[in-house]
CSV table of C-alpha atoms and ligand atoms in Angstrom, one decimal:
chain,number,residue,atom,x,y,z
Y,1,MET,CA,-58.8,18.4,5.6
Y,2,THR,CA,-60.2,20.5,2.9
Y,3,GLN,CA,-59.1,20.4,-0.8
Y,4,PRO,CA,-55.5,21.7,-1.0
Y,5,PRO,CA,-55.4,25.3,-2.1
Y,6,GLN,CA,-53.5,26.5,-5.1
Y,7,LYS,CA,-50.1,28.0,-4.5
Y,8,SER,CA,-49.0,31.4,-5.7
Y,9,SER,CA,-46.4,31.3,-8.4
Y,10,ASP,CA,-44.0,33.2,-6.1
Y,11,LEU,CA,-44.1,30.3,-3.6
Y,12,ILE,CA,-43.6,27.8,-6.4
Y,13,THR,CA,-40.6,29.6,-7.7
Y,14,GLU,CA,-39.2,29.7,-4.1
Y,15,GLU,CA,-39.7,25.9,-3.8
Y,16,TYR,CA,-37.9,25.2,-7.0
Y,17,LEU,CA,-35.1,27.5,-5.9
Y,18,ILE,CA,-34.8,25.4,-2.7
Y,19,LEU,CA,-34.9,22.2,-4.6
Y,20,HIS,CA,-32.2,23.5,-6.9
Y,21,LYS,CA,-30.1,24.5,-3.9
Y,22,VAL,CA,-30.5,21.1,-2.3
Y,23,ALA,CA,-29.5,19.3,-5.4
Y,24,GLN,CA,-26.5,21.6,-5.7
Y,25,VAL,CA,-25.4,21.1,-2.1
Y,26,LEU,CA,-25.8,17.4,-2.4
Y,27,GLN,CA,-23.4,17.4,-5.3
Y,28,SER,CA,-20.6,18.9,-3.2
Y,29,SER,CA,-18.0,16.7,-1.7
Y,30,GLY,CA,-17.3,16.7,2.1
Y,31,ASP,CA,-18.4,15.1,5.2
Y,32,LEU,CA,-22.0,13.8,5.0
Y,33,LYS,CA,-23.1,15.6,8.2
Y,34,ASP,CA,-21.7,18.9,6.8
Y,35,VAL,CA,-23.5,18.4,3.5
Y,36,LEU,CA,-26.8,17.5,5.2
Y,37,ARG,CA,-26.6,20.5,7.5
Y,38,GLU,CA,-26.5,22.7,4.5
Y,39,VAL,CA,-29.3,20.8,2.9
Y,40,LEU,CA,-31.5,21.0,6.0
Y,41,ARG,CA,-30.8,24.7,6.2
Y,42,ALA,CA,-32.0,25.1,2.7
Y,43,VAL,CA,-35.1,23.1,3.5
Y,44,THR,CA,-36.0,25.5,6.3
Y,45,GLY,CA,-36.4,28.1,3.6
Y,46,PHE,CA,-40.0,26.8,3.0
Y,47,GLN,CA,-42.6,29.3,4.1
Y,48,GLU,CA,-44.4,26.7,6.2
Y,49,LEU,CA,-41.3,25.8,8.1
Y,50,ARG,CA,-40.2,29.3,9.1
Y,51,VAL,CA,-41.9,29.2,12.5
Y,52,GLU,CA,-39.4,26.9,14.3
Y,53,ASN,CA,-36.7,26.3,11.7
Y,54,LYS,CA,-36.3,22.8,13.1
Y,55,VAL,CA,-35.5,19.8,11.0
Y,56,GLY,CA,-33.8,16.5,11.4
Y,57,ILE,CA,-32.9,13.2,9.8
Y,58,PHE,CA,-33.2,9.6,11.1
Y,59,LEU,CA,-31.4,6.7,9.4
Y,60,VAL,CA,-32.9,3.2,9.1
Y,61,ASP,CA,-31.3,0.4,11.1
Y,62,GLU,CA,-32.8,-2.5,9.2
Y,63,ASP,CA,-31.5,-5.2,11.6
Y,64,LYS,CA,-33.0,-3.6,14.7
Y,65,LYS,CA,-36.1,-2.2,13.0
Y,66,THR,CA,-35.4,1.2,14.4
Y,67,LEU,CA,-34.7,4.7,13.3
Y,68,ARG,CA,-31.5,6.3,14.6
Y,69,LEU,CA,-31.3,10.0,14.9
Y,70,PHE,CA,-28.5,11.1,12.6
Y,71,HIS,CA,-28.5,14.8,12.3
Y,72,THR,CA,-30.6,17.8,13.4
Y,73,VAL,CA,-30.6,21.5,12.6
Y,74,GLY,CA,-32.4,24.0,14.9
Y,75,ASP,CA,-33.0,24.4,18.6
Y,76,PHE,CA,-33.8,20.9,19.9
Y,77,SER,CA,-33.8,20.3,23.7
Y,78,GLU,CA,-31.4,17.9,25.4
Y,79,GLU,CA,-34.4,15.9,26.4
Y,80,PHE,CA,-35.6,15.6,22.8
Y,81,LEU,CA,-32.1,14.6,21.6
Y,82,GLU,CA,-31.8,12.0,24.3
Y,83,LYS,CA,-35.3,10.5,23.9
Y,84,GLU,CA,-35.2,10.5,20.1
Y,85,ARG,CA,-31.9,8.8,19.7
Y,86,GLU,CA,-33.8,5.7,18.7
Y,87,VAL,CA,-37.3,5.4,17.5
Y,88,PRO,CA,-38.7,1.9,16.8
Y,89,PHE,CA,-40.5,1.3,13.5
Y,90,GLY,CA,-44.2,2.1,13.9
Y,91,ASP,CA,-43.7,4.5,16.8
Y,92,CYS,CA,-44.9,8.1,16.7
Y,93,LEU,CA,-44.9,9.9,13.4
Y,94,CYS,CA,-41.5,9.1,12.1
Y,95,GLY,CA,-41.8,5.4,13.0
Y,96,ARG,CA,-45.1,5.3,11.1
Y,97,VAL,CA,-43.4,6.7,8.0
Y,98,ALA,CA,-40.6,4.1,8.4
Y,99,VAL,CA,-43.3,1.4,8.0
Y,100,SER,CA,-45.5,3.0,5.3
Y,101,GLY,CA,-42.8,4.7,3.3
Y,102,GLU,CA,-45.4,7.5,2.6
Y,103,LEU,CA,-45.2,11.2,3.2
Y,104,LEU,CA,-47.1,12.2,6.4
Y,105,MET,CA,-48.5,15.5,7.4
Y,106,SER,CA,-49.6,16.3,11.0
Y,107,GLU,CA,-51.5,19.4,11.8
Y,108,SER,CA,-50.7,19.7,15.5
Y,109,CYS,CA,-48.6,17.8,18.0
Y,110,PHE,CA,-51.3,18.3,20.7
Y,111,THR,CA,-54.3,17.0,18.7
Y,112,ASP,CA,-52.8,14.4,16.5
Y,113,ALA,CA,-53.1,11.0,18.3
Y,114,ARG,CA,-50.3,9.6,16.3
Y,115,HIS,CA,-47.9,12.1,17.9
Y,116,GLU,CA,-47.3,9.7,20.8
Y,117,ARG,CA,-44.0,11.1,22.0
Y,118,THR,CA,-44.2,14.3,24.0
Y,119,PHE,CA,-41.6,16.6,25.6
Y,120,SER,CA,-41.8,18.9,28.6
Y,121,ASP,CA,-41.0,22.1,26.7
Y,122,MET,CA,-43.1,21.2,23.6
Y,123,THR,CA,-44.8,24.1,21.9
Y,124,GLY,CA,-47.5,23.8,19.3
Y,125,HIS,CA,-46.3,22.7,15.9
Y,126,GLY,CA,-47.2,20.6,12.9
Y,127,HIS,CA,-45.1,18.2,10.9
Y,128,TYR,CA,-44.1,17.1,7.5
Y,129,ILE,CA,-42.4,13.7,7.7
Y,130,VAL,CA,-40.7,12.8,4.5
Y,131,PRO,CA,-39.5,9.3,3.6
Y,132,LEU,CA,-35.9,9.2,2.2
Y,133,LYS,CA,-36.0,6.6,-0.5
Y,134,ALA,CA,-33.3,5.5,-2.9
Y,135,ASP,CA,-34.3,3.1,-5.6
Y,136,ALA,CA,-37.6,2.3,-3.6
Y,137,LYS,CA,-35.5,1.4,-0.6
Y,138,LEU,CA,-36.1,3.4,2.6
Y,139,ILE,CA,-32.8,4.8,3.8
Y,140,GLY,CA,-34.2,7.2,6.4
Y,141,VAL,CA,-36.8,9.7,7.4
Y,142,MET,CA,-36.7,13.5,7.5
Y,143,PHE,CA,-38.9,15.4,9.9
Y,144,LEU,CA,-39.7,19.0,9.5
Y,145,TYR,CA,-41.4,21.2,12.1
Y,146,THR,CA,-44.1,23.4,10.6
Y,147,ASN,CA,-46.5,25.9,12.2
Y,148,THR,CA,-49.7,24.4,13.5
Y,149,ASP,CA,-52.1,23.6,10.7
Y,150,PRO,CA,-49.7,24.2,7.8
Y,151,ILE,CA,-51.4,24.9,4.5
Y,152,TRP,CA,-51.2,21.6,2.7
Y,153,TYR,CA,-50.3,22.4,-0.9
Y,154,ARG,CA,-50.4,19.3,-3.2
Y,155,HIS,CA,-47.4,20.8,-4.9
Y,156,SER,CA,-45.3,20.9,-1.7
Y,157,GLN,CA,-45.6,17.1,-1.4
Y,158,GLU,CA,-44.0,16.5,-4.7
Y,159,VAL,CA,-41.2,18.9,-4.0
Y,160,LEU,CA,-40.6,17.4,-0.5
Y,161,LEU,CA,-40.6,13.8,-1.9
Y,162,SER,CA,-38.1,14.9,-4.6
Y,163,ILE,CA,-35.9,16.4,-1.9
Y,164,GLY,CA,-36.2,13.2,0.1
Y,165,GLY,CA,-35.1,11.2,-2.9
Y,166,LEU,CA,-32.1,13.4,-3.5
Y,167,ILE,CA,-31.1,13.2,0.1
Y,168,ALA,CA,-31.5,9.4,0.1
Y,169,ASN,CA,-29.4,9.0,-3.0
Y,170,ALA,CA,-26.7,11.2,-1.5
Y,171,ILE,CA,-26.7,9.2,1.8
Y,172,GLN,CA,-26.6,5.9,0.0
Y,173,LYS,CA,-23.7,7.0,-2.2
Y,174,LYS,CA,-21.8,8.1,0.9
Y,175,GLN,CA,-22.5,4.8,2.6
Y,176,VAL,CA,-21.3,2.9,-0.5
Y,177,ASP,CA,-18.2,5.2,-0.8
Y,178,ALA,CA,-17.5,4.6,2.9
Y,179,GLU,CA,-17.8,0.8,2.5
Y,180,LEU,CA,-15.6,0.9,-0.6
Y,181,GLU,CA,-13.0,3.0,1.2
Y,182,GLU,CA,-13.0,0.7,4.2
Y,183,TYR,CA,-12.6,-2.3,1.8
Y,184,SER,CA,-9.8,-0.7,0.0
Y,185,ASN,CA,-8.1,0.3,3.2
Y,186,ARG,CA,-8.3,-3.3,4.4
Y,187,LEU,CA,-7.0,-4.6,1.1
Y,188,GLU,CA,-4.1,-2.1,1.3
Y,189,SER,CA,-3.1,-3.1,4.7
Y,190,LEU,CA,-3.4,-6.7,3.8
Y,191,VAL,CA,-1.1,-6.2,0.8
Y,192,GLU,CA,1.3,-4.3,3.1
Y,193,THR,CA,1.4,-7.1,5.6
Y,194,ARG,CA,1.9,-9.7,3.0
Y,195,THR,CA,4.7,-7.7,1.3
Y,196,GLU,CA,6.4,-7.2,4.6
Y,197,GLU,CA,6.2,-11.0,5.3
Y,198,LEU,CA,7.6,-11.8,1.8
Y,199,ARG,CA,10.4,-9.3,2.4
Y,200,ARG,CA,11.3,-10.9,5.7
Y,201,LEU,CA,11.2,-14.3,4.1
Y,202,THR,CA,13.4,-13.2,1.2
Y,203,HIS,CA,15.9,-11.7,3.6
Y,204,SER,CA,16.0,-14.8,5.8
Y,205,ILE,CA,16.3,-17.1,2.7
Y,206,GLN,CA,19.3,-15.0,1.5
Y,207,GLU,CA,21.0,-15.2,4.9
Y,208,ILE,CA,20.4,-19.0,5.0
Y,209,ARG,CA,21.8,-19.3,1.4
Y,210,GLU,CA,24.9,-17.3,2.4
Y,211,GLU,CA,25.5,-19.5,5.5
Y,212,GLU,CA,25.1,-22.6,3.4
Y,213,LYS,CA,27.4,-21.3,0.8
Y,214,SER,CA,30.0,-20.6,3.4
Y,215,ARG,CA,29.6,-24.0,4.9
Y,216,ILE,CA,29.9,-25.8,1.6
Y,217,ALA,CA,32.8,-23.6,0.6
Y,218,ARG,CA,34.6,-24.5,3.8
Y,219,GLU,CA,33.9,-28.2,3.4
Y,220,VAL,CA,34.9,-28.3,-0.3
Y,221,HIS,CA,38.0,-26.4,0.5
Y,222,ASP,CA,39.1,-28.2,3.7
Y,223,GLU,CA,37.8,-31.7,3.3
Y,224,LEU,CA,38.2,-32.2,-0.4
Y,225,GLY,CA,41.3,-30.1,-0.6
Y,226,GLN,CA,43.0,-32.1,2.2
Y,227,SER,CA,42.1,-35.4,0.7
Y,228,MET,CA,43.5,-34.3,-2.6
Y,229,THR,CA,46.7,-33.1,-1.0
Y,230,ALA,CA,47.0,-36.5,0.8
Y,231,LEU,CA,46.4,-38.3,-2.5
Y,232,LYS,CA,49.1,-36.3,-4.1
Y,233,MET,CA,51.6,-37.2,-1.4
Y,234,ASP,CA,50.6,-40.9,-1.6
Y,235,LEU,CA,51.1,-40.7,-5.4
Y,236,ALA,CA,54.5,-39.2,-5.0
Y,237,ASN,CA,55.5,-42.0,-2.6
Y,238,LEU,CA,54.1,-44.6,-5.0
Y,239,GLU,CA,56.0,-43.0,-7.9
Y,240,LYS,CA,59.3,-43.4,-6.1
Y,241,LYS,CA,58.7,-47.1,-5.7
Y,242,LEU,CA,57.9,-47.7,-9.3
Y,243,PRO,CA,60.4,-49.8,-11.1
Y,244,ALA,CA,62.6,-47.6,-13.3
Y,245,GLU,CA,62.5,-50.1,-16.2
Y,246,ASN,CA,58.7,-49.6,-16.6
Y,247,PRO,CA,58.4,-46.1,-18.2
Y,248,ALA,CA,54.8,-46.6,-19.1
Y,249,LEU,CA,53.8,-46.9,-15.5
Y,250,LEU,CA,55.9,-43.8,-14.6
Y,251,LYS,CA,54.2,-41.8,-17.4
Y,252,GLN,CA,50.8,-42.9,-16.1
Y,253,ALA,CA,51.7,-41.7,-12.6
Y,254,GLN,CA,52.8,-38.3,-13.9
Y,255,ALA,CA,49.5,-38.0,-15.8
Y,256,MET,CA,47.6,-38.8,-12.6
Y,257,ASN,CA,49.7,-36.2,-10.8
Y,258,ALA,CA,48.8,-33.5,-13.4
Y,259,LEU,CA,45.1,-34.4,-13.1
Y,260,LEU,CA,45.3,-34.2,-9.4
Y,261,ASP,CA,46.8,-30.7,-9.7
Y,262,SER,CA,44.1,-29.4,-11.9
Y,263,THR,CA,41.4,-31.0,-9.7
Y,264,ILE,CA,42.9,-29.3,-6.7
Y,265,LYS,CA,42.7,-26.0,-8.6
Y,266,SER,CA,39.1,-26.6,-9.6
Y,267,VAL,CA,38.2,-27.4,-6.0
Y,268,GLN,CA,39.8,-24.2,-4.8
Y,269,ARG,CA,38.1,-22.2,-7.5
Y,270,ILE,CA,34.7,-23.7,-6.7
Y,271,ALA,CA,35.2,-22.9,-3.0
Y,272,MET,CA,36.3,-19.4,-3.8
Y,273,GLU,CA,33.3,-18.8,-6.1
Y,274,LEU,CA,30.9,-20.0,-3.5
Y,275,ARG,CA,32.1,-17.5,-1.1
Y,276,PRO,CA,35.5,-15.9,-1.3
Y,277,PRO,CA,37.2,-16.4,2.1
Y,278,VAL,CA,39.0,-13.1,1.6
Y,279,LEU,CA,35.6,-11.5,2.2
Y,280,ASP,CA,35.6,-12.9,5.8
Y,281,ALA,CA,39.3,-12.8,6.4
Y,282,PHE,CA,40.0,-9.3,5.0
Y,283,GLY,CA,37.5,-6.8,3.6
Y,284,LEU,CA,35.1,-5.9,0.9
Y,285,CYS,CA,37.7,-4.1,-1.2
Y,286,GLU,CA,40.0,-7.1,-1.2
Y,287,ALA,CA,37.2,-9.4,-2.2
Y,288,ILE,CA,36.0,-7.0,-4.9
Y,289,ALA,CA,39.6,-6.7,-6.2
Y,290,TRP,CA,40.0,-10.5,-6.3
Y,291,GLN,CA,36.6,-10.9,-8.1
Y,292,ALA,CA,37.4,-8.1,-10.6
Y,293,GLY,CA,40.7,-9.9,-11.4
Y,294,GLU,CA,38.7,-13.1,-12.1
Y,295,TYR,CA,36.3,-11.2,-14.3
Y,296,GLU,CA,39.1,-9.5,-16.2
Y,297,LYS,CA,40.6,-12.9,-16.9
Y,298,ARG,CA,37.4,-14.5,-17.9
Y,299,PHE,CA,35.5,-11.8,-19.8
Y,300,GLY,CA,38.3,-9.4,-20.9
Y,301,LEU,CA,36.5,-6.5,-19.1
Y,302,LYS,CA,38.9,-3.8,-17.8
Y,303,PHE,CA,38.3,-2.6,-14.2
Y,304,ASP,CA,39.1,0.6,-12.5
Y,305,LEU,CA,38.8,0.2,-8.8
Y,306,GLN,CA,38.7,3.0,-6.2
Y,307,CYS,CA,38.1,1.4,-2.9
Y,308,LEU,CA,39.4,2.3,0.6
Y,309,SER,CA,40.3,-0.6,2.7
Y,310,GLU,CA,39.0,0.8,6.0
Y,311,HIS,CA,35.7,-0.8,4.8
Y,312,ALA,CA,37.0,-3.9,6.4
Y,313,GLU,CA,35.2,-2.8,9.6
Y,314,LEU,CA,31.8,-3.1,7.9
Y,315,GLY,CA,29.5,-5.7,9.4
Y,316,SER,CA,29.6,-9.1,7.8
Y,317,SER,CA,26.0,-9.1,6.4
Y,318,LEU,CA,26.5,-5.6,4.9
Y,319,LYS,CA,29.8,-6.7,3.3
Y,320,THR,CA,28.1,-9.8,1.9
Y,321,ALA,CA,25.2,-7.7,0.5
Y,322,LEU,CA,27.5,-5.2,-1.2
Y,323,PHE,CA,29.7,-8.0,-2.6
Y,324,ARG,CA,26.7,-9.8,-4.0
Y,325,ILE,CA,25.4,-6.5,-5.5
Y,326,PHE,CA,28.8,-5.9,-7.1
Y,327,GLN,CA,28.7,-9.5,-8.6
Y,328,GLU,CA,25.1,-9.1,-9.9
Y,329,SER,CA,26.0,-5.7,-11.4
Y,330,VAL,CA,29.1,-7.0,-13.2
Y,331,VAL,CA,27.3,-10.0,-14.5
Y,332,ASN,CA,24.7,-7.6,-15.9
Y,333,ILE,CA,27.5,-5.6,-17.5
Y,334,VAL,CA,28.9,-8.7,-19.1
Y,335,ARG,CA,25.5,-10.0,-20.3
Y,336,HIS,CA,23.8,-6.8,-21.4
Y,337,ALA,CA,26.0,-3.7,-21.6
Y,338,GLU,CA,28.3,-4.4,-24.5
Y,339,ALA,CA,30.9,-2.5,-22.5
Y,340,SER,CA,34.7,-2.6,-22.6
Y,341,LYS,CA,35.3,-0.9,-19.2
Y,342,ALA,CA,33.9,-1.0,-15.8
Y,343,ALA,CA,34.6,1.1,-12.7
Y,344,VAL,CA,33.8,0.5,-9.0
Y,345,ASP,CA,34.0,3.5,-6.7
Y,346,MET,CA,33.5,3.1,-3.0
Y,347,LYS,CA,33.8,5.7,-0.3
Y,348,ILE,CA,32.3,6.8,3.0
Y,349,LEU,CA,31.2,10.4,3.2
Y,350,ASP,CA,29.5,12.0,6.2
Y,351,GLY,CA,28.4,8.6,7.6
Y,352,THR,CA,27.1,7.3,4.3
Y,353,LEU,CA,28.7,4.5,2.4
Y,354,GLN,CA,28.5,5.1,-1.3
Y,355,MET,CA,29.2,2.4,-3.9
Y,356,GLU,CA,29.1,3.1,-7.6
Y,357,ILE,CA,29.4,0.6,-10.3
Y,358,ARG,CA,29.7,2.1,-13.8
Y,359,ASP,CA,30.2,0.8,-17.3
Y,360,ASN,CA,30.7,2.4,-20.7
Y,361,GLY,CA,28.1,0.3,-22.5
Y,362,LYS,CA,24.8,1.0,-24.2
Y,363,GLY,CA,23.0,2.2,-21.1
Y,364,ILE,CA,20.1,0.7,-19.2
Y,365,GLN,CA,16.6,2.0,-20.1
Y,366,ASP,CA,14.1,3.4,-17.6
Y,367,LYS,CA,11.5,0.9,-18.6
Y,368,GLN,CA,14.0,-1.9,-17.8
Y,369,VAL,CA,14.7,-0.3,-14.4
Y,370,GLU,CA,10.9,-0.1,-13.6
Y,371,ASP,CA,10.0,-3.5,-15.1
Y,372,SER,CA,8.6,-5.8,-12.4
Y,373,ARG,CA,10.2,-8.7,-14.2
Y,374,SER,CA,13.7,-7.3,-13.7
Y,375,LEU,CA,14.4,-9.8,-10.9
Y,376,GLY,CA,18.1,-9.1,-10.7
Y,377,LEU,CA,17.5,-5.4,-10.1
Y,378,ILE,CA,14.8,-6.2,-7.6
Y,379,GLY,CA,17.2,-8.5,-5.8
Y,380,ILE,CA,19.7,-5.6,-5.5
Y,381,ARG,CA,17.0,-3.4,-4.1
Y,382,GLU,CA,16.0,-6.1,-1.6
Y,383,ARG,CA,19.6,-6.5,-0.5
Y,384,VAL,CA,19.8,-2.8,0.3
Y,385,ARG,CA,16.4,-2.5,2.0
Y,386,PRO,CA,17.4,-4.1,5.4
Y,387,PHE,CA,20.1,-1.4,5.7
Y,388,LYS,CA,17.7,1.4,5.1
Y,389,GLY,CA,19.7,2.4,2.1
Y,390,GLU,CA,18.8,3.5,-1.4
Y,391,VAL,CA,19.6,2.3,-4.9
Y,392,ARG,CA,19.5,4.1,-8.3
Y,393,PHE,CA,20.0,2.7,-11.7
Y,394,LEU,CA,20.9,5.5,-14.2
Y,395,GLY,CA,21.4,4.8,-17.9
Y,396,THR,CA,22.6,7.1,-20.6
Y,397,PRO,CA,22.1,5.8,-24.1
Y,398,GLU,CA,25.5,4.8,-25.7
Y,399,LYS,CA,27.3,6.2,-22.7
Y,400,GLY,CA,26.8,3.6,-20.0
Y,401,THR,CA,25.0,2.6,-16.8
Y,402,GLU,CA,25.6,3.6,-13.2
Y,403,VAL,CA,24.4,1.7,-10.2
Y,404,ILE,CA,24.6,3.9,-7.2
Y,405,ILE,CA,24.1,2.5,-3.7
Y,406,ARG,CA,23.9,4.7,-0.6
Y,407,ILE,CA,23.7,3.2,2.9
Y,408,PRO,CA,23.9,5.1,6.2
Y,409,ILE,CA,26.5,3.3,8.2
Y,410,GLN,CA,26.3,5.0,11.5
Y,411,ALA,CA,22.9,3.4,12.0
Y,412,GLN,CA,24.1,-0.1,11.2
P,501,ATP,N1,24.7,-2.6,-17.1
P,501,ATP,C1,23.6,-2.7,-18.0
P,501,ATP,N2,23.6,-2.1,-19.2
P,501,ATP,C2,22.6,-2.2,-20.0
P,501,ATP,N3,21.4,-2.8,-19.7
P,501,ATP,C3,21.3,-3.4,-18.5
P,501,ATP,C4,22.4,-3.4,-17.5
P,501,ATP,N4,22.0,-4.0,-16.4
P,501,ATP,C5,20.8,-4.4,-16.7
P,501,ATP,N5,20.3,-4.1,-17.9
P,501,ATP,C6,19.0,-4.3,-18.5
P,501,ATP,O1,18.1,-4.5,-17.4
P,501,ATP,C7,17.4,-5.7,-17.5
P,501,ATP,C8,17.1,-6.2,-16.1
P,501,ATP,O2,18.3,-6.6,-15.4
P,501,ATP,P1,18.1,-7.8,-14.4
P,501,ATP,O3,19.5,-8.0,-13.8
P,501,ATP,O4,17.0,-7.5,-13.5
P,501,ATP,O5,17.7,-9.1,-15.3
P,501,ATP,P2,18.5,-10.0,-16.2
P,501,ATP,O6,20.0,-9.8,-16.0
P,501,ATP,O7,18.0,-9.9,-17.6
P,501,ATP,O8,18.1,-11.4,-15.6
P,501,ATP,P3,18.6,-12.0,-14.1
P,501,ATP,O9,17.3,-12.2,-13.4
P,501,ATP,O10,19.3,-13.3,-14.5
P,501,ATP,O11,19.5,-11.0,-13.5
P,501,ATP,C9,18.3,-6.6,-18.3
P,501,ATP,O12,17.6,-7.6,-19.0
P,501,ATP,C10,19.0,-5.6,-19.3
P,501,ATP,O13,18.1,-5.4,-20.4
P,502,MG,MG1,20.8,-9.6,-14.0
């Protein structure tokens, strides 16, 4: 090879234009193959490459020590594409560049002994084989078909190596991006699975709690209640047998009787509060009316109830969920709203059950609605979720708060 000739300034300008174009294309987003196709097209703009307009890229498979054909532009035969799917390191021209990491030029495929692989329809051509290096690490190899005996400008080497570096960086970035995306997808699906598991767990714990409450309520009411009633009757019998001349004993018996009465009331109240039997025996409206009456007595809150009693036909778990939501909402009104009035409105419209609980207090704030520490509100949402319903908490400052639940009931 003789001393590389000087290149005309026109050709140098052309090379810089190509380099610029490559850099620009590599900036664009999109599928790596689409971007590389554009890049390779730009590369075929080099004078020396115009004969065949054929270029391609191999990517390194570090584990197998081979190059894998990644993308080609130009008219390659089936035979070529099949044979060149994998090229071991050290093999032919590209395999040699994979080992050396240096730019390689070959004058002719017929005379260059390193050109070990041949094809039936091979016509005379030369090659530039460009290492694709990012941070000194070989990512792949780009092969360019030139005319036989291409003029070997020193300048071209630098431009080709720069282009190789740009392409390698782009490929590496895409590979990192793809890994990151896969990682984030995996993470996302893991979070989804875990959330779903937690939801199911929450739901089943709630069901178990309800069953337990029912059982305890029944036992407290039936067992304790009956024993108390039996005690009361025994005491009445005993009282009759007490000597009339001992008023102190009589007085004591009466005091015991009064204590028994109040204990029976407590037992009934505790049983009711655990789970009002009216909820199972009658319907949601009746249970809500009873509970509202209790709240009026206890907290002095005035209730306006609009509830249609055909809701009795709602399934037991839906009735329970709505009743617990009502309780949680009213406890919130008592604790936070500074309200004097509350209203509950329940109706079924076009197959959708709608329950609204309103107060005339200070109004819940958006940040409280969105706060991940608002466990009471989260509990309400979770109670609605199994029924594929929706919940909204709307607050208007100094006007009040509305809790709106909508549940499709045809689907239940
Ligand atoms: N009716 C209401 N009016 C005004 N503010 C409300 C009302 N309901 C809830 N809030 C606000 O929203 C917050 C979150 O309510 P949430 O029920 O989640 O929690 P909490 O009642 O404070 O605690 P708990 O976990 O015991 O229910 C409350 O702390 C309160 O500031
Ligand atoms: Mg609360």
